[in-house]
Amino acid sequence: MTTTIDTPRPRRFTALDVFRGITVFLMILVNTAGPGAPAYPQLVHAKWIGFTLADAIFPSFLFAMGNAMSFAMRNPLPARPYLARLLRRGSIIFVLGFLMYWFPFVAEGDDGWAPIPFALTRVPGVLQRIALCYVAAGLLVRWLSVRQILMACAALLLGYWAMLLVLSAPGMAYDKFGTIGTQLDLWLLGPGHLYKKDGGFDPEGLLGTLPAIVNVLAGYLAGRAVQRGIDLSRTVWLMAVIGAALIVAGLAWSPWFPIAKKLWTGSYVLLTTGIDCIALAGVIALVEIAGIRRGTRFFLILGRNPLAIYLFSELFITAINLIPAGGDHGLYGWVGIEIFQRVAPGALGSLLCAFAYTMVCWAVGWWMDRKGLVLKA
């Protein structure tokens, strides 16, 4: 007679999915500020050196991706299928990001509508950086120990700093156009394939991806600690202490390596990782330890389908702005100015417009959740 013992499945922490959902919500809110008035300063990225709330969101998304990666690594595939899946997912995310920037593939000129040439399509971008970080972090966490991952984090941050200082022209390490990162992007891709709104500088350039990998690795280590810790309360307390230490370290480094999201400096990585550790510790304390679950489904809907909802948020706003609505405004511009700026003039109207659009995106996520639809790369 054979006795079968059912092995309990590892616990899935709701708090990690809630944290990811909060990040997606804030990302859409910041990216879709209503027109007609400047947004609140904290909801706008720092122009160069400096830090705002908006600057914390993208690294939080990478941190959340590392959290999700820690679940996948509980039972890793053998090397060959693991590599195949890693590269396939990374490639799909990269291509989706590239096509997202190319959309709607046509533009209206003096002679009517014409295809947007490939030569003028942006290659770097948010999803592209996510894809590159995903592949790089996936390789490191698959074959390195925790100690070696920490050493890799130090090497990436210090190595990036050294490259900026040594390879940039004298005195130009932190100059938007003189830094080696911008020069590398211009040499490899050319100005036509870079961000069009910042004079040839791309905030998601190739070299800046190196330190961004650390945000993913930090998220992986945090997720791993939460899953494997015996005493969750002690793990959360320790995570908050480490987060505070990272914030202090980032601020202490900033006089020599300034905090700058667009340059993705090492001090910025330490600061944002520290913030994420404290934020995640707080969410876990509320959801998992205190057992507060009311309202979590709102963010779980976003956290379960982050890729689909983010893509929708970017593509739909582009599509509705193609609809002329008087003057030089598309439909979203008209709604923001003629409705929300009349209801609440100024920054509040801009925020309310962005919130309304974010809720439209949430509604799409709610519909997909009800249908059991999940977009996976």
mmCIF file of N, CA and C in Angstrom, residues 77 79-97 127 130-132 134-136 139 307 376-377:
data_model
loop_
_atom_site.group_PDB
_atom_site.id
_atom_site.type_symbol
_atom_site.label_atom_id
_atom_site.label_comp_id
_atom_site.label_asym_id
_atom_site.label_seq_id
_atom_site.Cartn_x
_atom_site.Cartn_y
_atom_site.Cartn_z
ATOM 1 N N LEU A 77 13.242 26.277 -12.835
ATOM 2 C CA LEU A 77 13.355 25.291 -13.909
ATOM 3 C C LEU A 77 14.814 24.898 -14.107
ATOM 4 N N ALA A 79 18.313 24.604 -16.168
ATOM 5 C CA ALA A 79 18.999 25.746 -16.776
ATOM 6 C C ALA A 79 18.494 26.080 -18.179
ATOM 7 N N ARG A 80 18.409 25.087 -19.051
ATOM 8 C CA ARG A 80 18.055 25.391 -20.447
ATOM 9 C C ARG A 80 16.642 25.947 -20.603
ATOM 10 N N PRO A 81 15.603 25.301 -20.073
ATOM 11 C CA PRO A 81 14.260 25.902 -20.197
ATOM 12 C C PRO A 81 14.129 27.218 -19.432
ATOM 13 N N TYR A 82 14.889 27.354 -18.340
ATOM 14 C CA TYR A 82 14.856 28.612 -17.598
ATOM 15 C C TYR A 82 15.383 29.751 -18.462
ATOM 16 N N LEU A 83 16.508 29.528 -19.113
ATOM 17 C CA LEU A 83 17.083 30.553 -19.976
ATOM 18 C C LEU A 83 16.151 30.879 -21.143
ATOM 19 N N ALA A 84 15.557 29.834 -21.726
ATOM 20 C CA ALA A 84 14.662 30.048 -22.859
ATOM 21 C C ALA A 84 13.469 30.908 -22.451
ATOM 22 N N ARG A 85 12.884 30.590 -21.288
ATOM 23 C CA ARG A 85 11.731 31.364 -20.823
ATOM 24 C C ARG A 85 12.131 32.790 -20.469
ATOM 25 N N LEU A 86 13.275 32.940 -19.815
ATOM 26 C CA LEU A 86 13.748 34.264 -19.410
ATOM 27 C C LEU A 86 13.958 35.165 -20.627
ATOM 28 N N LEU A 87 14.656 34.644 -21.635
ATOM 29 C CA LEU A 87 14.952 35.434 -22.828
ATOM 30 C C LEU A 87 13.700 35.694 -23.649
ATOM 31 N N ARG A 88 12.805 34.720 -23.685
ATOM 32 C CA ARG A 88 11.564 34.924 -24.447
ATOM 33 C C ARG A 88 10.720 36.021 -23.814
ATOM 34 N N ARG A 89 10.553 35.970 -22.500
ATOM 35 C CA ARG A 89 9.764 36.994 -21.821
ATOM 36 C C ARG A 89 10.404 38.368 -21.949
ATOM 37 N N GLY A 90 11.714 38.409 -21.763
ATOM 38 C CA GLY A 90 12.410 39.684 -21.899
ATOM 39 C C GLY A 90 12.248 40.267 -23.297
ATOM 40 N N SER A 91 12.351 39.433 -24.310
ATOM 41 C CA SER A 91 12.219 39.898 -25.694
ATOM 42 C C SER A 91 10.814 40.414 -25.977
ATOM 43 N N ILE A 92 9.800 39.705 -25.472
ATOM 44 C CA ILE A 92 8.424 40.119 -25.711
ATOM 45 C C ILE A 92 8.144 41.463 -25.055
ATOM 46 N N ILE A 93 8.589 41.634 -23.815
ATOM 47 C CA ILE A 93 8.373 42.908 -23.121
ATOM 48 C C ILE A 93 9.084 44.041 -23.850
ATOM 49 N N PHE A 94 10.310 43.781 -24.315
ATOM 50 C CA PHE A 94 11.064 44.808 -25.040
ATOM 51 C C PHE A 94 10.327 45.203 -26.316
ATOM 52 N N VAL A 95 9.866 44.226 -27.080
ATOM 53 C CA VAL A 95 9.184 44.518 -28.344
ATOM 54 C C VAL A 95 7.869 45.254 -28.086
ATOM 55 N N LEU A 96 7.145 44.858 -27.036
ATOM 56 C CA LEU A 96 5.902 45.556 -26.707
ATOM 57 C C LEU A 96 6.173 47.025 -26.383
ATOM 58 N N GLY A 97 7.264 47.271 -25.647
ATOM 59 C CA GLY A 97 7.623 48.654 -25.342
ATOM 60 C C GLY A 97 7.974 49.443 -26.593
ATOM 61 N N LEU A 127 9.291 50.062 -20.696
ATOM 62 C CA LEU A 127 9.199 48.597 -20.803
ATOM 63 C C LEU A 127 10.509 47.993 -21.284
ATOM 64 N N ILE A 130 12.653 47.728 -18.302
ATOM 65 C CA ILE A 130 12.126 46.629 -17.486
ATOM 66 C C ILE A 130 12.577 45.291 -18.056
ATOM 67 N N ALA A 131 12.506 45.144 -19.374
ATOM 68 C CA ALA A 131 12.899 43.891 -20.018
ATOM 69 C C ALA A 131 14.375 43.576 -19.791
ATOM 70 N N LEU A 132 15.234 44.570 -19.986
ATOM 71 C CA LEU A 132 16.666 44.352 -19.807
ATOM 72 C C LEU A 132 17.003 44.040 -18.353
ATOM 73 N N TYR A 134 14.962 42.721 -16.196
ATOM 74 C CA TYR A 134 14.380 41.414 -15.906
ATOM 75 C C TYR A 134 15.330 40.289 -16.314
ATOM 76 N N VAL A 135 15.874 40.390 -17.510
ATOM 77 C CA VAL A 135 16.792 39.339 -17.992
ATOM 78 C C VAL A 135 18.067 39.318 -17.154
ATOM 79 N N ALA A 136 18.664 40.480 -16.931
ATOM 80 C CA ALA A 136 19.914 40.539 -16.175
ATOM 81 C C ALA A 136 19.722 40.028 -14.746
ATOM 82 N N LEU A 139 19.212 36.228 -14.575
ATOM 83 C CA LEU A 139 20.463 35.469 -14.676
ATOM 84 C C LEU A 139 21.203 35.452 -13.344
ATOM 85 N N LEU A 307 1.115 44.423 -16.620
ATOM 86 C CA LEU A 307 1.551 44.659 -17.999
ATOM 87 C C LEU A 307 0.390 45.105 -18.873
ATOM 88 N N LYS A 376 0.302 37.703 -19.857
ATOM 89 C CA LYS A 376 1.660 37.335 -19.466
ATOM 90 C C LYS A 376 2.555 37.341 -20.695
ATOM 91 N N ALA A 377 3.793 37.796 -20.495
ATOM 92 C CA ALA A 377 4.745 37.822 -21.608
ATOM 93 C C ALA A 377 5.139 36.386 -21.961
#
